[in-house]
Amino acid sequence: MTYQHCYDRSIADPAAFWAEQANDFAWYRKPTQTLTENADGTHQWFSDGRLNSCYLALDYQIEQGRGEQVALIYDSPVTHTQQTFTYLQMRDEVARLAGLLRQLGVEKGDGVIIYMPMVPQAAMAMLACARIGAVHSVVFGGFAANELALRIDDARPKLLLTASCGLEFDRVIAYKPLVDRALQLAQHQPRQVLVLQRPQARAEMIEGRDLDWQAAVASAEPVAPVELGAADPLYIMYTSGTTGKPKGIVRENGGNAVALKFAMQHIYGMQPGDVWWGISDVGWVVGHSLIVYGPLMNGCTSVFYEGKPIRTPDAGAYWRVVEQYKVNGMFCAPTAMRAVRKEDPEGLLLRKYDLSSLRQLFLAGEKLDSSTHQWLEATSGKAVHDHWWQTETGWPVTAPCVGLDGSGVRAGSSNRAVPGYHVQVLDDDGHLLGPNQQGAIVIALPLPPGCSQTLWGDHARYVQSYLQTYPGYYHTGDGGYLDDDGFVYIMGRTDDVINVSGHRLSTGEMEDLVAAHPAVAECAVIGVYDEIKGQVPLALVVLKDATPISEQQLQSELVARVREQIGALACFNQVRVVKRLPKTRSGKILRAVLRKIADQQPYTPPSTLDDPAVLDEIEAVLASLARAG
Ligand code: AMP
């Protein structure tokens, strides 16, 4: 199959194209309705199809003769553990855990929060929910109690699954006190908390509410997968929007399964039996699509890694895993490779390992800078591909389709649109722009299967956030352009979202916390360049008159506040006091101008700016930061 043929067909007749993709698929009942349009511009794929995502990931693979094949390789340098689970073993574990969930009163459509480190039980928990039609929401373990509480109140879970601790290098991070604190903060209370005790730390249990995972699972009866509708939600994944309230992206069973099959085969070039390594955490969308559902639904062996790119034990860690498990394809974020490069610039550690099994590397989550790209290609001798997607889409929007002929790759670009995505560029007024003209990157509706069509409990916010800015298009929030040959260049977010080590964070949420400090009159938080993390937040703060606080003192108080409320993953470490912030005459802070200055992009001070002189101080502050970095 050629890329061009697939792409053209997918745009000319999306329903026919996706009906074909969904044809050769283990539905319980094959859909007769491929695509339905709703009045508000959202779409529904495969509405009358019936399936189960856990069945597709495990039982179906066993039926295809893969029972003895390894499904999951758990490699944990932080606990010195290496363990494999065959498809049969996974199915048995998951079926029993699903039985336990049901015994605890979890039914189809109920929410379940999973707040766990990278242990295989986290993947089993996701699949167990999918097996009985419960809707899981995995919350990244790096989030502080307050963030967990926000998600508990939004998802309203019947059950919360956690572990006693996570491990960061050689540090043990107790999870249970964070869960207890979150449940004090949250209005909604799950009926029970299932706690996986890890040997590195034991959790204090609250009688009547907390249950010991191992003991409870041991006495549970396995259950079979239930039949679900294609539109039934599989999971909620919270992501940062521009406000403090996270958005609960909803992924549907049917579209997700069809899209991930397409992605694993045609984008990543993976076949059943191949070894795939998605390097991320189950707390992110990559963990869902590229550690659990994508590889397992496609009969691959998935590497599940509880470690870091460096210091576990060194910058050769990734290459050790590739050699040891004969990894055929891998995904990681550019920030990880920048960290590896910093420690091993000459690739001396890399050369200790046999990477012959590896066909290519895919990088996404943030812009892949050309220096890291070139370094990685030269040192590894492998093809390195940038590709672009979002939590909302759940699978790549632009990527080289290495499983299809002729999609081509172009360094510096995140490559061409994947079949199903009609990527275009619009100006501020919604007019289409031509090649090489920069504007808002949008996707013409309908979005292909797999992309989120609603937010949990707030459909109106979905329509307003994504579909209203440019009618007929999905608004990605990214700016950039297409070249003459349709290769896409992502220049960064056009809203108040920043990307720290590939993690999306809301500057608005940080501003709320900074502004609540008694000494702060007003503030703006922006993303500034960081060599390893891509971007880190910087708070520009105007003090209340006559407030006796030094910049140093203010900084340490604000850093503690953001760490306590959001978590260390925000990397909020820099605060600068300024005399004024650039504003419009009506008093609105000009964040777009601040972003441009921070990114060292040319800008024209807007005519609405009340006093252009204010920009001199901001430029000086940001320039001094750049020099210091
Ligand atoms: P998330 O939903 O957290 O995965 O963040 C998605 C955002 O990350 C996108 O909207 C982009 O701003 C950014 N992003 C992801 N992949 C890339 C890429 N390959 N190049 C540039 N930006 C990217």
XYZ file of C-alpha atoms and ligand atoms in Angstrom:
652
model
C 0.000 0.000 0.000
C 1.352 3.422 -0.805
C 1.092 6.357 1.523
C -0.291 8.642 -1.171
C -3.044 6.252 -2.160
C -4.080 5.764 1.473
C -3.902 9.446 2.262
C -5.907 10.576 -0.763
C -8.585 7.981 -0.111
C -8.789 8.863 3.580
C -9.459 12.506 2.748
C -11.725 11.998 -0.272
C -13.923 9.410 1.426
C -13.110 9.017 5.129
C -16.029 6.684 5.809
C -15.059 4.238 3.058
C -11.388 4.355 4.028
C -11.991 3.646 7.720
C -14.654 1.048 6.987
C -11.925 -0.840 5.129
C -9.486 -0.476 8.018
C -12.143 -1.702 10.441
C -13.093 -4.646 8.300
C -10.312 -7.029 9.176
C -10.876 -6.675 12.874
C -12.111 -8.865 15.728
C -15.372 -7.072 16.463
C -18.018 -8.942 18.404
C -20.384 -7.234 15.990
C -19.078 -5.487 12.914
C -20.334 -1.902 12.588
C -22.765 -1.086 9.809
C -22.547 2.659 10.531
C -19.009 3.898 9.898
C -19.341 7.633 10.387
C -22.126 9.732 11.867
C -22.040 13.508 12.190
C -23.624 15.270 15.155
C -25.215 18.695 14.935
C -22.447 20.324 17.024
C -19.699 19.262 14.586
C -18.484 16.235 16.564
C -18.475 12.808 14.964
C -19.102 9.246 15.890
C -17.134 6.340 14.422
C -18.475 2.789 14.139
C -21.460 3.599 16.352
C -23.170 0.198 16.238
C -19.963 -1.858 16.410
C -19.446 -4.071 19.474
C -16.028 -4.963 20.894
C -13.868 -5.153 23.996
C -10.409 -3.552 24.111
C -9.056 -5.982 26.718
C -10.249 -8.933 24.646
C -8.442 -7.493 21.619
C -5.258 -6.915 23.647
C -5.122 -10.324 25.354
C -7.727 -13.043 24.672
C -7.803 -12.434 20.913
C -3.997 -12.600 20.752
C -4.106 -15.949 22.567
C -6.715 -17.196 20.069
C -4.246 -16.251 17.345
C -1.636 -18.567 18.889
C 0.333 -15.986 20.857
C -0.426 -17.373 24.335
C 3.187 -18.291 25.068
C 4.620 -15.149 23.491
C 5.829 -12.525 25.951
C 3.313 -9.702 26.116
C 5.050 -7.491 28.649
C 8.682 -7.209 29.705
C 9.002 -5.401 33.007
C 12.497 -3.947 33.272
C 13.124 -1.946 36.406
C 16.692 -0.821 37.000
C 15.494 1.099 40.064
C 14.414 -2.122 41.787
C 16.830 -4.434 39.934
C 13.889 -6.442 38.592
C 13.388 -8.049 35.202
C 10.219 -10.029 34.695
C 8.231 -11.251 31.716
C 4.524 -11.972 31.339
C 3.235 -14.054 28.451
C -0.109 -13.205 26.891
C -1.610 -16.123 28.826
C -0.150 -14.927 32.114
C -1.309 -11.371 31.470
C -4.803 -12.557 30.587
C -5.032 -14.611 33.781
C -3.795 -11.778 35.997
C -6.059 -9.247 34.336
C -9.125 -11.500 34.393
C -8.720 -12.020 38.149
C -8.149 -8.350 38.837
C -11.224 -7.552 36.744
C -13.124 -10.059 38.869
C -11.973 -8.241 41.976
C -13.068 -4.875 40.603
C -16.484 -6.261 39.890
C -16.644 -7.855 43.338
C -15.931 -4.398 44.749
C -18.956 -3.022 42.941
C -17.347 -1.576 39.808
C -19.653 -1.866 36.805
C -19.646 -0.840 33.187
C -19.367 2.946 32.880
C -17.973 3.487 36.403
C -14.836 5.583 36.842
C -11.663 4.103 38.351
C -8.592 6.198 39.169
C -5.189 4.585 38.844
C -2.410 6.498 40.627
C 0.528 4.187 40.249
C 4.219 4.038 39.392
C 5.578 2.042 36.446
C 4.780 -1.412 37.786
C 3.110 -4.034 35.559
C 0.081 -3.981 37.848
C -0.667 -0.496 36.493
C -1.048 -1.923 32.981
C -3.051 -4.830 34.377
C -5.334 -2.379 36.170
C -6.024 -0.499 32.934
C -6.810 -3.709 31.079
C -8.943 -5.029 33.957
C -11.087 -1.888 33.765
C -11.365 -2.279 30.000
C -12.407 -5.904 30.462
C -15.514 -4.986 32.456
C -16.227 -1.687 30.717
C -15.105 0.523 33.622
C -13.530 3.827 32.575
C -10.005 4.192 33.881
C -8.219 7.423 34.489
C -4.524 7.067 35.148
C -3.059 10.036 37.012
C 0.685 10.517 36.615
C 2.462 9.685 39.885
C 4.425 12.940 39.788
C 1.310 15.023 40.390
C 0.833 16.457 43.864
C -2.163 15.647 46.086
C -4.078 18.738 44.996
C -3.899 17.746 41.318
C -4.995 14.218 42.167
C -7.917 15.641 44.160
C -9.035 17.750 41.168
C -9.090 14.631 39.013
C -10.904 12.577 41.671
C -13.626 15.205 41.854
C -13.971 15.317 38.087
C -13.830 11.579 37.343
C -15.856 10.610 40.451
C -14.266 7.141 40.661
C -15.883 4.246 42.485
C -12.455 2.863 43.232
C -8.905 4.206 43.457
C -5.932 1.967 42.734
C -2.509 2.889 44.014
C 0.807 1.528 45.240
C 2.783 2.182 48.393
C 5.549 3.998 46.544
C 7.304 5.010 43.373
C 11.063 5.239 42.826
C 13.029 8.171 41.423
C 16.618 7.122 40.891
C 17.488 5.947 44.413
C 14.731 7.930 46.172
C 11.600 6.222 47.457
C 8.512 8.376 47.017
C 5.664 7.331 49.248
C 2.418 7.471 47.246
C -0.049 6.551 49.943
C 0.280 9.780 52.005
C -0.382 11.708 48.760
C -3.508 9.639 48.139
C -4.683 10.138 51.723
C -4.114 13.881 51.428
C -5.893 14.016 48.047
C -8.882 12.224 49.530
C -8.986 14.787 52.337
C -9.027 17.563 49.751
C -11.529 15.938 47.385
C -15.281 16.227 47.775
C -15.903 12.924 46.064
C -14.814 9.767 47.882
C -14.258 6.438 46.150
C -15.743 3.475 47.989
C -12.398 1.808 48.402
C -8.674 2.184 47.800
C -6.755 -0.830 46.554
C -3.097 -0.590 47.591
C -0.218 -2.514 46.055
C 2.402 -2.876 48.769
C 5.896 -2.626 47.342
C 8.855 -3.851 49.379
C 10.614 -0.462 49.236
C 7.972 1.204 51.464
C 4.906 -0.064 53.251
C 1.744 1.991 53.153
C -0.284 2.687 56.257
C -3.755 1.322 55.633
C -6.998 2.955 56.681
C -9.298 0.279 57.997
C -12.530 -0.222 56.171
C -11.403 1.841 53.173
C -8.024 0.480 52.078
C -7.541 -3.027 50.748
C -4.354 -4.974 50.193
C -3.992 -5.637 46.462
C -2.226 -8.993 46.567
C -4.497 -10.509 49.201
C -7.659 -9.271 47.516
C -6.669 -10.453 44.024
C -5.642 -13.883 45.320
C -9.186 -14.653 46.362
C -10.911 -13.116 43.306
C -12.552 -15.114 40.523
C -11.560 -14.383 36.896
C -14.163 -12.794 34.631
C -14.621 -12.749 30.866
C -14.569 -9.550 28.777
C -17.936 -7.831 28.377
C -19.329 -6.659 25.058
C -19.150 -2.874 24.714
C -20.359 -0.353 22.180
C -17.730 1.347 20.019
C -18.685 4.699 21.543
C -18.404 3.490 25.131
C -15.526 5.267 26.826
C -12.351 3.286 27.425
C -10.525 5.894 29.459
C -10.249 9.487 30.598
C -6.861 11.150 30.342
C -6.527 14.517 32.005
C -4.435 17.109 30.272
C -3.711 20.754 30.945
C -5.838 23.326 29.237
C -5.319 27.037 29.514
C -7.201 27.241 32.816
C -6.535 25.601 36.176
C -9.180 22.952 35.578
C -7.699 19.997 33.727
C -9.522 18.664 30.698
C -10.718 15.072 30.866
C -10.038 13.786 27.373
C -12.335 10.824 26.668
C -11.164 7.974 24.454
C -13.748 5.633 22.955
C -13.207 1.903 22.595
C -13.997 1.496 18.892
C -12.098 4.358 17.291
C -9.109 3.822 19.561
C -8.743 0.164 18.619
C -8.990 0.784 14.871
C -6.649 3.794 15.004
C -3.989 2.041 17.079
C -3.973 -0.953 14.764
C -3.407 1.397 11.852
C -0.743 3.348 13.731
C 1.275 0.382 14.959
C 1.348 -1.241 11.542
C 1.527 1.627 9.115
C 3.202 4.431 11.055
C 5.553 2.496 13.329
C 5.954 -0.483 10.975
C 5.383 -3.044 13.737
C 4.164 -6.571 13.069
C 2.830 -9.165 15.519
C 5.772 -10.773 17.306
C 7.944 -7.644 17.085
C 9.373 -6.090 20.239
C 8.209 -2.524 20.782
C 9.359 -0.062 23.413
C 7.256 3.019 24.150
C 9.318 4.996 26.624
C 6.953 6.978 28.750
C 4.800 6.531 31.821
C 1.331 5.002 32.001
C 0.245 8.407 33.360
C 0.505 9.950 29.882
C -1.267 9.296 26.610
C 1.845 7.619 25.204
C 1.601 5.133 28.050
C -1.932 4.278 26.945
C -1.389 4.127 23.195
C 2.202 2.955 22.960
C 2.888 0.918 26.094
C -0.414 -0.834 26.721
C -3.139 -0.795 24.062
C -1.251 -0.248 20.784
C 1.452 -2.906 21.123
C -0.756 -5.528 22.802
C -3.675 -5.131 20.410
C -1.157 -5.738 17.642
C 0.436 -8.842 19.119
C 3.771 -7.193 19.881
C 5.926 -7.658 22.949
C 5.847 -4.412 24.901
C 8.764 -3.275 27.048
C 7.590 -1.692 30.298
C 10.473 0.269 31.785
C 10.703 1.677 35.279
C 13.838 3.710 34.938
C 15.359 6.860 33.506
C 17.489 7.639 30.474
C 20.446 8.449 32.733
C 21.641 7.470 36.193
C 19.796 4.128 36.182
C 22.684 3.412 36.193
C 24.069 5.520 33.316
C 23.346 7.046 29.920
C 23.725 3.628 28.298
C 20.490 2.416 29.955
C 18.315 2.726 26.840
C 20.832 0.926 24.673
C 21.210 -1.846 27.224
C 17.445 -2.451 27.036
C 17.462 -2.419 23.222
C 20.216 -5.030 23.116
C 18.837 -7.202 25.908
C 15.318 -7.529 24.508
C 16.152 -7.105 20.814
C 13.872 -4.101 20.562
C 12.690 -3.513 16.969
C 11.125 -0.080 17.333
C 11.052 2.557 20.017
C 9.420 5.826 20.946
C 10.793 8.462 23.296
C 10.687 12.190 23.973
C 13.468 14.473 22.712
C 14.189 15.632 26.271
C 15.309 12.087 27.168
C 17.735 12.024 24.260
C 19.083 15.456 25.175
C 19.813 14.104 28.658
C 21.540 11.029 27.182
C 23.591 13.197 24.835
C 24.723 15.473 27.646
C 26.132 12.491 29.581
C 27.438 10.538 26.603
C 28.196 13.060 23.848
C 30.579 10.778 21.990
C 28.239 7.784 22.196
C 30.871 5.731 24.053
C 28.229 4.017 26.183
C 25.989 3.510 23.173
C 28.747 1.704 21.298
C 28.991 -0.898 24.047
C 25.667 -2.353 22.911
C 24.424 -4.251 19.887
C 21.577 -2.230 18.425
C 21.170 -4.348 15.298
C 17.566 -5.311 16.132
C 16.424 -1.679 16.161
C 14.914 -0.490 12.887
C 14.163 3.113 13.821
C 13.408 5.587 16.588
C 10.357 7.809 16.789
C 10.432 10.988 18.836
C 7.524 13.219 19.873
C 5.998 15.198 22.691
C 7.848 18.415 21.894
C 9.913 19.808 19.085
C 12.873 17.644 18.089
C 15.685 20.171 17.707
C 17.893 19.522 14.725
C 21.067 19.286 16.784
C 19.684 16.397 18.896
C 18.193 14.828 15.762
C 21.511 14.866 13.909
C 23.461 13.697 16.927
C 21.129 10.758 17.523
C 21.134 9.673 13.903
C 24.901 9.941 13.616
C 25.642 8.179 16.904
C 23.076 5.405 16.678
C 23.317 4.900 12.915
C 19.517 4.532 12.893
C 16.747 6.461 11.219
C 15.300 8.967 13.691
C 11.824 10.322 13.003
C 10.066 13.327 14.455
C 6.295 13.023 14.597
C 3.553 15.118 16.149
C 0.441 14.338 18.130
C -1.510 15.316 21.207
C -3.335 13.733 24.123
C -6.560 14.643 22.325
C -5.731 12.759 19.141
C -4.306 9.698 20.926
C -2.186 8.743 17.911
C 0.068 10.576 15.465
C -1.255 13.402 13.305
C 1.919 13.827 11.270
C 4.553 11.118 10.956
C 6.496 9.156 8.414
C 4.412 6.038 7.732
C 7.259 3.553 7.674
C 4.796 0.699 7.171
C 3.520 2.288 3.951
C 5.574 3.038 0.860
C 6.577 6.516 -0.015
C 5.474 8.841 2.792
C 8.989 10.266 2.922
C 10.805 11.990 5.724
C 12.208 15.489 5.955
C 14.530 16.559 8.759
C 13.345 19.640 10.635
C 9.731 18.751 9.972
C 7.432 16.508 11.975
C 6.694 15.020 8.537
C 3.505 14.712 6.537
C -0.069 14.253 7.684
C -0.982 10.676 8.479
C -3.925 9.205 6.511
C -7.124 10.432 8.138
C -5.820 13.854 9.114
C -6.465 16.754 6.778
C -3.943 19.180 8.267
C -4.252 22.802 7.173
C -3.066 26.250 8.228
C -5.353 29.220 8.853
C -4.773 32.888 9.569
C -6.386 34.659 12.540
C -9.550 35.257 10.531
C -9.884 31.609 9.578
C -8.693 31.979 5.960
C -6.662 29.145 4.492
C -2.974 29.930 4.125
C -0.729 28.590 1.399
C 2.556 26.704 1.624
C 5.247 28.235 3.826
C 2.832 30.683 5.429
C 2.726 30.466 9.188
C -0.547 30.364 11.095
C -2.764 28.201 13.256
C -2.493 24.483 12.546
C -5.939 22.929 12.260
C -7.428 19.632 11.152
C -10.444 19.705 8.844
C -13.360 17.725 10.275
C -14.047 14.887 10.607
C -11.201 13.874 12.857
C -10.247 10.258 12.175
C -11.168 7.425 14.561
C -9.389 7.447 17.919
C -9.436 11.212 18.412
C -11.353 12.441 21.415
C -14.826 13.768 20.630
C -15.737 15.006 24.091
C -14.469 15.972 27.548
C -15.581 13.962 30.550
C -18.706 15.562 31.962
C -18.260 18.750 29.937
C -19.122 18.314 26.284
C -19.743 22.050 25.882
C -16.127 22.754 26.881
C -14.935 20.348 24.185
C -16.934 22.113 21.503
C -15.860 25.513 22.767
C -12.145 24.631 23.150
C -11.639 22.751 19.920
C -14.376 23.394 17.378
C -15.605 26.939 17.831
C -12.503 28.974 17.004
C -12.515 27.880 13.372
C -15.856 26.346 12.344
C -15.350 23.142 10.385
C -11.906 22.565 11.852
C -10.374 21.081 14.969
C -8.153 23.696 16.606
C -4.882 22.047 17.665
C -3.498 24.990 19.665
C -0.212 24.720 17.769
C 1.187 27.192 15.281
C 3.312 26.400 12.248
C 3.251 25.850 8.517
C 3.338 23.295 5.702
C 6.008 23.396 3.022
C 5.435 22.974 -0.727
C 5.352 19.191 -0.382
C 2.983 19.072 2.582
C 5.613 18.492 5.258
C 4.460 20.038 8.526
C 6.576 22.299 10.739
C 5.308 22.817 14.283
C 6.517 26.096 15.783
C 4.919 25.752 19.236
C 1.745 26.466 21.143
C -0.279 29.563 20.414
C -2.003 29.455 23.788
C -0.969 29.548 27.439
C 0.202 25.964 27.512
C 3.887 25.089 27.836
C 5.694 21.863 27.294
C 8.210 20.882 29.996
C 10.128 17.684 29.216
C 7.316 16.702 26.884
C 4.688 17.278 29.604
C 1.945 19.738 28.912
C 1.382 22.287 31.662
C -0.914 25.260 32.014
C 0.802 28.560 32.756
C -2.604 29.890 33.823
C -2.728 27.382 36.639
C 0.732 28.434 37.825
C -0.279 32.091 37.576
C -3.210 31.439 39.888
C -0.837 30.043 42.499
C 1.723 32.836 42.106
C -0.951 35.535 42.198
C -2.295 34.142 45.474
C 0.980 35.030 47.261
C 0.369 38.043 49.545
C 3.297 40.031 48.113
C 2.270 39.635 44.473
C 0.269 42.371 42.784
C 0.169 40.668 39.413
C 2.124 38.169 37.400
C 2.568 36.320 34.140
C 4.047 32.858 33.797
C 5.665 32.047 30.467
C 7.773 29.220 29.078
C 11.451 29.942 28.472
C 14.025 27.861 26.630
C 15.818 25.107 28.523
C 18.610 23.057 27.047
C 17.357 19.690 28.356
C 13.685 20.183 29.169
C 12.800 22.183 26.071
C 10.858 24.743 28.071
C 10.634 25.652 31.745
C 8.259 28.122 33.388
C 9.348 31.598 34.419
C 7.200 33.864 36.579
C 7.396 37.596 35.944
C 6.054 39.233 39.066
C 5.024 42.769 39.956
C 5.132 43.305 43.716
C 2.572 45.137 45.771
C 3.920 48.508 46.798
C 6.130 48.557 49.873
C 6.238 44.812 50.288
C 9.389 43.951 52.248
C 10.416 40.756 50.465
C 13.542 40.010 48.484
C 13.383 38.416 45.047
C 15.234 35.423 46.494
C 12.778 34.943 49.349
C 9.778 35.368 47.055
C 11.239 32.857 44.637
C 11.749 30.182 47.279
C 8.218 30.672 48.642
C 6.639 30.495 45.198
C 8.720 27.496 44.161
C 7.567 25.649 47.285
C 3.966 26.637 46.630
C 3.918 25.354 43.028
C 5.743 22.171 43.986
C 3.224 21.515 46.753
C 0.168 22.254 44.613
C 1.135 20.950 41.172
C 4.202 18.806 41.712
C 7.903 18.711 40.962
C 7.190 17.894 37.318
C 6.316 21.566 36.708
C 10.039 22.449 37.123
C 8.927 25.834 38.403
C 12.166 27.339 39.712
C 12.505 30.849 38.343
C 10.893 34.071 39.474
C 11.860 37.579 38.363
C 10.484 40.746 39.856
C 9.690 43.407 37.242
C 8.284 46.898 37.597
C 5.448 46.408 35.139
C 3.969 43.897 32.723
C 3.041 44.743 29.131
C -0.679 45.330 28.927
C -3.334 46.515 26.574
C -4.992 49.820 27.347
C -7.883 47.843 28.739
C -5.531 46.164 31.197
C -5.103 42.710 29.657
C -1.599 41.256 29.992
C -0.091 40.703 26.542
C 1.016 37.120 26.985
C 1.464 36.542 23.251
C 4.105 39.301 23.197
C 5.823 37.839 26.247
C 5.907 34.441 24.565
C 7.474 35.899 21.432
C 10.159 37.722 23.430
C 10.890 34.565 25.413
C 11.189 32.537 22.193
C 13.400 35.268 20.685
C 10.973 35.571 17.798
C 10.470 38.849 15.971
C 7.389 40.718 17.090
C 5.688 44.011 16.513
C 4.430 45.679 19.681
C 0.656 45.662 19.264
C -1.075 48.987 18.812
C -3.105 48.237 21.933
C 0.041 48.226 24.112
C -0.327 51.006 26.679
C 3.371 51.825 27.064
C 6.026 50.341 24.732
C 8.827 51.235 27.166
C 7.696 48.459 29.460
C 9.018 45.896 26.984
C 12.623 47.072 27.430
C 12.753 45.801 30.998
C 11.180 42.449 30.040
C 13.623 42.003 27.164
C 16.535 42.745 29.492
C 15.319 40.241 32.103
C 14.834 37.505 29.516
C 18.157 38.250 27.833
C 19.951 37.983 31.188
C 18.287 34.613 31.747
C 19.409 33.397 28.327
C 22.980 34.514 29.085
C 22.909 32.806 32.478
C 21.586 29.573 30.850
P 0.503 16.393 24.987
O -0.939 16.375 24.730
O 0.829 16.598 26.428
O 1.194 15.213 24.387
O 1.085 17.671 24.280
C 0.827 17.889 22.932
C 1.585 19.096 22.489
O 2.992 18.811 22.521
C 1.305 19.492 21.067
O 0.148 20.278 20.947
C 2.567 20.238 20.707
O 2.540 21.553 21.198
C 3.637 19.471 21.443
N 4.257 18.468 20.562
C 4.032 17.148 20.537
N 4.805 16.548 19.611
C 5.519 17.517 19.003
C 6.495 17.545 17.938
N 6.902 16.440 17.350
N 6.990 18.744 17.581
C 6.603 19.889 18.198
N 5.697 19.918 19.209
C 5.166 18.754 19.612
